[in-house]
Amino acid sequence: MFVRKTLLSSAAALAVLSGAVAAQAQAQAPQAAVPVVAADARTTLSAGILDAGQAAKGLALESATPPPPGFFDPAMIFAPPTTQAEGQALNARIQASPDTFSALALSNTDMAMSGNRLFVGNFNGFNAYDVSSGKPELILSVVCPGGQGDLSIHGNLLFMSVEENRGRLDCGTSGAGGAVNAERFRGVRIFDISDLSNPRQVAAVQTCRGSHTHTLVPSADPNVLYVYNSGTSGVRRADELSICSSGEPGRNADTALYSIDVIKVPLDRPQDAAIVSRPRIFADANGRIDGLWTGGRIGVTSQETAQTNQCHDITVFPEISRAAGACAGNGIFLDITDPENPKRISEMFDPDMAYWHSATFDNTGDKVVFTDEWSGGIGARCQAGDPTTWGANLIATIGGDGKLRGRAFHKLPSAQTATENCVAHNGNLIPVPGRDLMVQAWYQGGISVMDFSDPMKPIEIAYFDRGPLDADRLMVGGSWSAYWLNGRIYSSEIARGLDVLKLVPSDQLSAAEIAAAEAVRMDVINPQTQTRVQWADTPDVAMSYVDQLARSGADAALLGEARGVIEGWRAGSPDAAAGDAVAARLTAAAGARGVNAVDARRMRALAGVFERIG
């Protein structure tokens, strides 16, 4: 949620929030040629905090766990001011507690999973749940204010992003007042969670712009872990942190802008974690460090776009030594072969992207889904008249030359109301073989599953949504992150707690595809550190390919033969000879004229499974 980056002082807070409201009111109306989203079952759901109406397709809610004590207060749910009186009331709240105020003070944020433990970040600290029984059971709550609380895990270490000025080194709740405060902490906290009854902060790496998000990057040295830190807030004063200075490069070549932080963590001595480089990944060919998009409006039909002097989110794919950065005004593609010194391979810009927010690779690393957090996450940006290319996903392909190329936009296809903040936000892949499926949070737009197997034709195949928090005014809430984590979708609901959902069969997703995805298990899942999925050869995997080919109209007779092989396999009598014969016909069919590339890959993958039977 981009707007929160500036909620650092009482003087600045009201101006920022008022500006955000004004920007929403002044946003350009969509052009007549731009399609709009349509009304469906999600459009008219009843409002409520814990009792809102619900709608679902292809997903079923298994459990809804309300926030634990100390992490919920309905009076603290943030409602952006829309009138002068509301603005004055907000300002009074800020002035009453300038050192501790946070508009999103009790908001749930990002998640990570280790074994059967799910860790959920919060602006007020973090919570941990045991999910082994299906329904989450709270096992730990840590109060440690400072926003935004994004989490990741490596072994017994938990990493936490802290960005707000109120954050303290000791996790205290009294805030850290004044322009300079020796007790202030903004950066990446590291906790030892080997004993969940007594988590200990073992390191606190101070950074110049705080930590909005961070990404864990494995190293060739098993005793070293790197952290890519993305700070999006203002630069701290040098008399608070000596390595910091601000300003544009023309007058300050050492500015903390236009860089990311690379933190090196010795795993045998995590207390020695420290920044080892601040690479200038936005430089142009001439070495000018502010070498990418400068921000502002472009074109008569476009919106205001962000300047590229930061990354909001970096996703790494260690198996291919690459990373994708969503960096405010640009999407970028990085070589991370040397993790201390990432190098930019290519970048892309699109005038319909207001703020490049997050990035998700497909399973091969050939495509990237970039999200656009138009209006910073507090605006109602999924209304019927909003352009479908604004606040959407941009699917890009990566060519053999390493160049990013935008292919298509995809936006939540349901019209939401004016009282629901809604824009593209965090998600990850659902490991269905033969398809590129991404589950994703859309704030109060709910949860949506997108199929981007064909990068030119992304479509929604499932969803879950609730009605607004309030029927009459916009209150900020909804799903912050929606992730597939070892067989279920977990959603950190900003105001309502933790949801667990399962996929259910539909005309766009079969029981075999769901079973194949649910069979994939990982010990640790940090969504910004992607791991390539490998599927075992099973009847469910084979049937997944058959179901996909049937859905796209492939040869019915050939698919009938394939089903026969799979049925025998399920019954415990795999026929290797029959599998080889069908595999040969599938391979030939994959090379036939008129077969699209996606189906050809499925045919070859299915042929490979059959060739390995027995």
XYZ file of N, CA and C in Angstrom, residues 77-248:
516
model
N -10.016 1.373 12.173
C -9.984 1.100 10.738
C -9.968 2.433 10.006
N -9.029 2.600 9.123
C -8.792 3.899 8.509
C -9.821 4.214 7.431
N -10.402 5.407 7.528
C -11.306 5.926 6.505
C -10.694 7.209 5.955
N -10.245 7.241 4.703
C -9.645 8.469 4.160
C -10.621 9.627 4.238
N -10.164 10.803 4.657
C -11.072 11.946 4.770
C -11.585 12.389 3.417
N -12.854 12.747 3.380
C -13.464 13.216 2.131
C -13.999 14.633 2.254
N -14.017 15.177 3.472
C -14.487 16.546 3.692
C -13.473 17.275 4.579
N -13.607 18.578 4.648
C -12.720 19.357 5.495
C -12.888 18.968 6.961
N -14.103 18.728 7.373
C -14.353 18.354 8.762
C -13.675 17.029 9.105
N -13.758 16.063 8.180
C -13.109 14.780 8.416
C -11.593 14.946 8.453
N -11.076 15.807 7.601
C -9.645 16.074 7.604
C -9.193 16.701 8.909
N -10.003 17.601 9.450
C -9.666 18.234 10.725
C -9.712 17.219 11.865
N -10.661 16.304 11.807
C -10.761 15.280 12.846
C -9.548 14.359 12.810
N -9.115 14.005 11.595
C -7.920 13.177 11.460
C -6.695 13.913 11.995
N -6.601 15.180 11.651
C -5.459 15.967 12.117
C -5.434 16.037 13.640
N -6.616 16.121 14.267
C -6.682 16.151 15.724
C -6.155 14.847 16.317
N -6.484 13.730 15.689
C -5.961 12.438 16.146
C -4.448 12.403 16.043
N -3.926 12.918 14.925
C -2.477 12.920 14.728
C -1.802 13.778 15.784
N -2.362 14.980 16.022
C -1.753 15.889 16.980
C -1.809 15.338 18.402
N -2.831 14.540 18.686
C -2.969 13.986 20.037
C -1.902 12.938 20.330
N -1.403 12.264 19.291
C -0.371 11.231 19.504
C 0.599 11.227 18.329
N 1.361 12.308 18.154
C 2.219 12.444 16.979
C 3.322 11.401 16.884
N 3.746 10.830 18.004
C 4.854 9.882 17.980
C 4.414 8.451 17.742
N 3.119 8.195 17.861
C 2.640 6.818 17.735
C 1.569 6.640 16.678
N 1.095 7.735 16.067
C -0.005 7.623 15.112
C 0.409 6.846 13.870
N -0.480 5.989 13.408
C -0.343 5.312 12.119
C -1.741 5.065 11.587
N -1.996 5.506 10.377
C -3.332 5.339 9.809
C -3.722 3.873 9.696
N -2.751 3.019 9.496
C -3.021 1.591 9.314
C -2.495 0.794 10.503
N -2.650 1.337 11.706
C -1.945 0.863 12.894
C -2.120 -0.613 13.202
N -3.276 -1.204 12.912
C -3.538 -2.603 13.236
C -3.813 -3.429 11.985
N -3.292 -3.016 10.865
C -3.577 -3.688 9.598
C -2.703 -4.911 9.405
N -3.320 -6.016 8.988
C -2.565 -7.197 8.583
C -1.871 -6.933 7.249
N -0.680 -7.525 7.083
C 0.081 -7.291 5.852
C 0.518 -8.615 5.236
N 1.813 -8.787 5.032
C 2.303 -9.916 4.234
C 2.548 -11.157 5.085
N 2.769 -12.300 4.406
C 2.845 -13.595 5.082
C 4.020 -14.411 4.581
N 4.416 -15.382 5.405
C 5.398 -16.390 5.021
C 5.058 -17.669 5.765
N 5.485 -18.815 5.209
C 5.166 -20.103 5.817
C 6.437 -20.914 6.021
N 6.516 -21.576 7.180
C 7.600 -22.502 7.481
C 6.996 -23.739 8.120
N 7.111 -24.870 7.448
C 6.474 -26.078 7.940
C 4.983 -25.886 8.050
N 4.435 -26.177 9.205
C 3.001 -25.986 9.447
C 2.711 -24.681 10.174
N 3.671 -23.758 10.137
C 3.494 -22.476 10.827
C 3.358 -21.355 9.802
N 2.304 -20.589 9.959
C 2.058 -19.442 9.100
C 2.303 -18.174 9.909
N 3.146 -17.297 9.377
C 3.470 -16.034 10.034
C 2.811 -14.898 9.253
N 2.080 -14.056 9.970
C 1.319 -12.984 9.350
C 1.797 -11.647 9.916
N 2.287 -10.777 9.039
C 2.763 -9.469 9.464
C 1.622 -8.517 9.746
N 1.953 -7.472 10.483
C 0.957 -6.485 10.882
C 1.697 -5.190 11.192
N 1.049 -4.067 11.003
C 1.672 -2.794 11.340
C 2.020 -2.704 12.829
N 1.406 -3.576 13.625
C 1.631 -3.558 15.075
C 2.562 -4.679 15.526
N 3.094 -5.485 14.614
C 3.959 -6.598 14.974
C 3.712 -7.780 14.063
N 3.589 -8.982 14.633
C 3.253 -10.144 13.806
C 2.637 -11.232 14.663
N 1.940 -12.143 13.990
C 1.301 -13.287 14.632
C 1.712 -14.559 13.916
N 1.707 -15.664 14.655
C 2.021 -16.968 14.068
C 0.899 -17.946 14.382
N 0.599 -18.795 13.404
C -0.487 -19.761 13.535
C 0.016 -21.158 13.186
N -0.489 -22.133 13.900
C -0.302 -23.531 13.532
C -1.448 -23.897 12.597
N -1.114 -24.315 11.378
C -2.156 -24.617 10.391
C -2.207 -26.111 10.071
N -1.591 -26.933 10.931
C -1.519 -28.368 10.640
C -2.880 -29.041 10.665
N -3.826 -28.504 11.449
C -5.150 -29.132 11.543
C -6.127 -28.598 10.506
N -5.699 -27.647 9.715
C -6.597 -27.041 8.727
C -7.054 -25.673 9.166
N -7.596 -25.573 10.367
C -8.029 -24.283 10.894
C -6.875 -23.652 11.672
N -6.501 -22.431 11.356
C -5.362 -21.802 12.037
C -5.592 -21.677 13.537
N -4.542 -22.014 14.306
C -4.564 -21.863 15.753
C -3.441 -20.919 16.143
N -3.779 -19.838 16.812
C -2.788 -18.842 17.196
C -1.788 -19.437 18.183
N -0.486 -19.300 17.867
C 0.543 -19.826 18.761
C 1.512 -18.734 19.222
N 1.435 -17.546 18.615
C 2.368 -16.497 18.992
C 1.849 -15.144 18.531
N 1.940 -14.147 19.392
C 1.692 -12.758 19.017
C 2.848 -11.915 19.541
N 3.422 -11.118 18.668
C 4.522 -10.236 19.049
C 4.115 -8.804 18.715
N 4.004 -7.968 19.726
C 3.727 -6.554 19.513
C 5.054 -5.847 19.273
N 5.172 -5.257 18.095
C 6.413 -4.569 17.713
C 6.043 -3.545 16.647
N 5.465 -2.400 17.032
C 4.929 -1.449 16.060
C 6.012 -0.836 15.179
N 5.572 -0.358 14.045
C 6.496 0.336 13.138
C 6.116 0.235 11.685
N 5.125 -0.613 11.339
C 4.722 -0.727 9.944
C 5.944 -0.955 9.045
N 5.849 -1.720 7.991
C 4.591 -2.315 7.629
C 4.523 -3.783 7.977
N 5.615 -4.310 8.490
C 5.557 -5.657 9.040
C 5.644 -6.787 8.055
N 6.071 -6.548 6.813
C 6.241 -7.653 5.869
C 7.268 -8.642 6.413
N 7.015 -9.947 6.228
C 7.813 -10.992 6.846
C 8.414 -11.938 5.820
N 9.526 -12.553 6.197
C 10.068 -13.702 5.486
C 10.854 -14.547 6.476
N 11.153 -15.791 6.084
C 11.729 -16.759 7.017
C 12.868 -17.509 6.346
N 13.933 -17.736 7.106
C 15.012 -18.631 6.693
C 15.453 -19.406 7.924
N 15.232 -20.723 7.923
C 15.577 -21.527 9.087
C 14.864 -21.020 10.321
N 15.641 -20.684 11.350
C 15.068 -20.168 12.587
C 15.100 -18.653 12.656
N 15.301 -18.005 11.520
C 15.346 -16.547 11.500
C 14.109 -15.994 10.804
N 13.509 -14.990 11.411
C 12.376 -14.292 10.817
C 12.793 -12.843 10.566
N 12.518 -12.366 9.358
C 12.889 -11.020 8.937
C 11.613 -10.183 8.838
N 11.713 -8.918 9.256
C 10.533 -8.054 9.329
C 10.880 -6.652 8.853
N 10.070 -6.122 7.952
C 10.264 -4.772 7.433
C 9.642 -3.737 8.365
N 10.376 -2.644 8.590
C 9.911 -1.545 9.437
C 10.175 -0.239 8.695
N 9.146 0.602 8.561
C 9.305 1.803 7.755
C 8.919 3.095 8.464
N 8.004 3.029 9.402
C 7.481 4.259 9.983
C 8.422 4.852 11.030
N 8.336 6.162 11.189
C 9.176 6.866 12.159
C 8.910 6.451 13.598
N 7.744 5.896 13.871
C 7.401 5.501 15.244
C 8.107 4.224 15.677
N 8.719 3.475 14.728
C 9.400 2.241 15.083
C 10.564 2.489 16.037
N 10.690 1.615 17.037
C 11.752 1.737 18.022
C 12.666 0.511 17.972
N 13.917 0.699 18.327
C 14.861 -0.414 18.383
C 14.369 -1.517 19.305
N 13.714 -1.144 20.413
C 13.294 -2.123 21.409
C 11.883 -2.643 21.195
N 11.275 -2.355 20.044
C 9.896 -2.771 19.751
C 8.879 -2.110 20.680
N 9.263 -1.059 21.361
C 8.359 -0.408 22.291
C 7.200 0.282 21.608
N 6.155 0.554 22.386
C 4.932 1.143 21.856
C 4.842 2.651 22.080
N 5.882 3.236 22.683
C 5.818 4.661 23.005
C 6.186 5.556 21.833
N 6.626 4.973 20.730
C 7.004 5.754 19.570
C 8.391 6.350 19.719
N 8.803 7.056 18.672
C 10.123 7.685 18.660
C 9.958 9.088 18.101
N 9.726 10.042 18.970
C 9.401 11.397 18.542
C 10.616 12.199 18.127
N 10.346 13.322 17.496
C 11.396 14.252 17.123
C 11.977 13.971 15.751
N 12.628 14.974 15.200
C 13.248 14.822 13.883
C 14.411 13.852 13.927
N 15.103 13.788 15.067
C 16.217 12.865 15.266
C 15.990 12.154 16.582
N 16.112 10.830 16.561
C 15.891 10.058 17.778
C 16.798 8.837 17.747
N 17.663 8.711 18.740
C 18.622 7.600 18.791
C 17.938 6.259 18.980
N 16.691 6.246 19.461
C 15.965 4.998 19.679
C 15.119 4.591 18.477
N 15.083 5.443 17.452
C 14.250 5.148 16.290
C 14.850 3.988 15.497
N 13.944 3.133 14.990
C 14.392 2.069 14.089
C 13.562 2.062 12.825
N 14.252 2.101 11.694
C 13.626 1.916 10.377
C 14.575 1.068 9.552
N 14.139 -0.097 9.198
C 14.997 -1.014 8.449
C 14.468 -2.429 8.532
N 15.374 -3.407 8.661
C 14.998 -4.822 8.679
C 15.364 -5.417 10.038
N 14.355 -5.865 10.769
C 14.574 -6.584 12.026
C 14.832 -8.063 11.723
N 15.640 -8.702 12.554
C 15.862 -10.145 12.450
C 15.587 -10.754 13.817
N 14.658 -11.707 13.850
C 14.303 -12.407 15.073
C 14.782 -13.854 15.008
N 15.207 -14.376 16.132
C 15.450 -15.804 16.306
C 14.146 -16.414 16.817
N 13.558 -17.315 16.021
C 12.275 -17.913 16.390
C 12.428 -19.406 16.676
N 13.645 -19.828 17.031
C 13.850 -21.247 17.338
C 13.001 -21.668 18.533
N 12.747 -20.758 19.446
C 11.845 -21.001 20.581
C 10.670 -20.052 20.430
N 9.550 -20.570 19.942
C 8.406 -19.698 19.680
C 7.797 -19.120 20.959
N 8.125 -19.710 22.084
C 7.634 -19.127 23.333
C 8.477 -17.936 23.764
N 9.612 -17.750 23.080
C 10.498 -16.651 23.465
C 11.273 -16.141 22.241
N 10.582 -15.561 21.247
C 11.308 -15.021 20.089
C 12.203 -13.862 20.520
N 13.403 -13.798 19.942
C 14.358 -12.759 20.328
C 14.817 -11.972 19.113
N 14.807 -10.673 19.210
C 15.394 -9.860 18.152
C 16.911 -9.937 18.288
N 17.567 -10.421 17.228
C 19.013 -10.600 17.280
C 19.755 -9.592 16.422
N 19.033 -8.886 15.570
C 19.666 -7.854 14.746
C 18.616 -6.866 14.292
N 19.074 -5.642 14.059
C 18.200 -4.588 13.546
C 19.047 -3.733 12.608
N 18.906 -3.977 11.323
C 19.743 -3.318 10.326
C 19.071 -2.012 9.906
N 19.656 -0.903 10.299
C 19.124 0.414 9.988
C 19.370 0.754 8.512
N 18.354 1.334 7.871
C 18.484 1.747 6.475
C 17.996 3.180 6.321
N 18.395 3.803 5.223
C 18.117 5.231 5.046
C 16.650 5.533 4.764
N 15.962 4.645 4.081
C 14.571 4.895 3.713
C 13.623 3.906 4.369
N 14.081 3.260 5.439
C 13.268 2.247 6.071
C 13.186 1.011 5.204
N 12.274 0.136 5.557
C 12.041 -1.069 4.765
C 10.554 -1.197 4.494
N 10.192 -1.009 3.240
C 8.798 -1.182 2.831
C 8.539 -2.660 2.560
N 9.438 -3.257 1.798
C 9.424 -4.699 1.567
C 10.872 -5.176 1.539
N 11.049 -6.489 1.611
C 12.384 -7.064 1.491
C 12.267 -8.441 0.856
N 13.390 -8.932 0.350
C 13.424 -10.217 -0.352
C 14.653 -10.992 0.094
N 14.474 -12.267 0.438
C 15.605 -13.116 0.792
C 16.227 -13.709 -0.464
N 17.565 -13.635 -0.529
C 18.311 -14.103 -1.699
C 19.352 -15.109 -1.238
N 19.215 -16.387 -1.601
C 20.206 -17.379 -1.177
C 21.554 -17.133 -1.840
N 22.585 -17.677 -1.207
C 23.953 -17.496 -1.691
C 24.577 -18.844 -1.985
N 25.636 -18.837 -2.807
C 26.403 -20.062 -3.039
C 27.082 -20.527 -1.764
N 27.327 -19.591 -0.851
C 27.891 -19.922 0.454
C 26.738 -20.266 1.390
N 26.647 -21.510 1.858
C 25.501 -21.898 2.693
C 25.430 -21.150 4.021
N 26.506 -20.471 4.392
C 26.488 -19.717 5.637
C 26.115 -18.255 5.432
N 25.765 -17.879 4.204
C 25.456 -16.483 3.908
C 24.084 -16.378 3.257
N 23.302 -15.446 3.731
C 22.019 -15.106 3.132
C 22.024 -13.614 2.844
N 21.481 -13.240 1.697
C 21.367 -11.819 1.362
C 19.907 -11.385 1.482
N 19.727 -10.118 1.758
C 18.403 -9.505 1.805
C 18.433 -8.288 0.894
N 17.528 -8.266 -0.085
C 17.348 -7.060 -0.893
C 16.277 -6.220 -0.212
N 16.660 -5.039 0.220
C 15.724 -4.174 0.922
C 15.234 -3.062 0.005
N 13.922 -2.885 0.001
C 13.298 -1.816 -0.774
C 12.690 -0.807 0.184
N 13.283 0.365 0.251
C 12.763 1.443 1.066
C 12.097 2.480 0.190
N 10.905 2.895 0.558
C 10.157 3.828 -0.289
C 9.840 5.134 0.415
N 10.298 5.296 1.635
C 9.976 6.491 2.390
C 11.046 7.562 2.196
N 10.887 8.667 2.917
C 11.864 9.735 2.846
C 13.199 9.322 3.438
N 14.267 10.007 3.034
C 15.610 9.685 3.501
C 15.826 10.278 4.897
N 16.394 9.497 5.786
C 16.665 9.955 7.143
C 17.801 10.980 7.163
N 17.802 11.753 8.209
C 18.846 12.756 8.374
C 20.166 12.091 8.769
N 21.267 12.671 8.305
C 22.581 12.114 8.589
C 22.904 12.124 10.072
N 22.341 13.084 10.833
C 22.620 13.104 12.263
C 21.839 12.032 13.012
N 20.947 11.319 12.310
C 20.314 10.147 12.900
C 20.971 8.869 12.403
N 21.328 8.822 11.114
C 22.016 7.674 10.525
C 23.054 8.212 9.551
N 24.306 8.049 9.890
C 25.393 8.781 9.213
C 25.550 8.425 7.741
N 25.101 7.244 7.327
C 25.276 6.840 5.927
C 24.256 7.493 5.004
N 23.364 8.312 5.545
C 22.234 8.806 4.765
C 22.405 10.261 4.350
N 22.024 10.531 3.112
C 21.853 11.905 2.633
C 20.863 11.863 1.488
N 20.181 12.960 1.270
C 19.108 12.974 0.285
C 19.433 13.943 -0.834
N 18.432 14.200 -1.660
C 18.595 15.128 -2.766
C 18.785 14.418 -4.087
N 18.580 15.167 -5.151
C 18.732 14.623 -6.489
C 20.220 14.491 -6.847
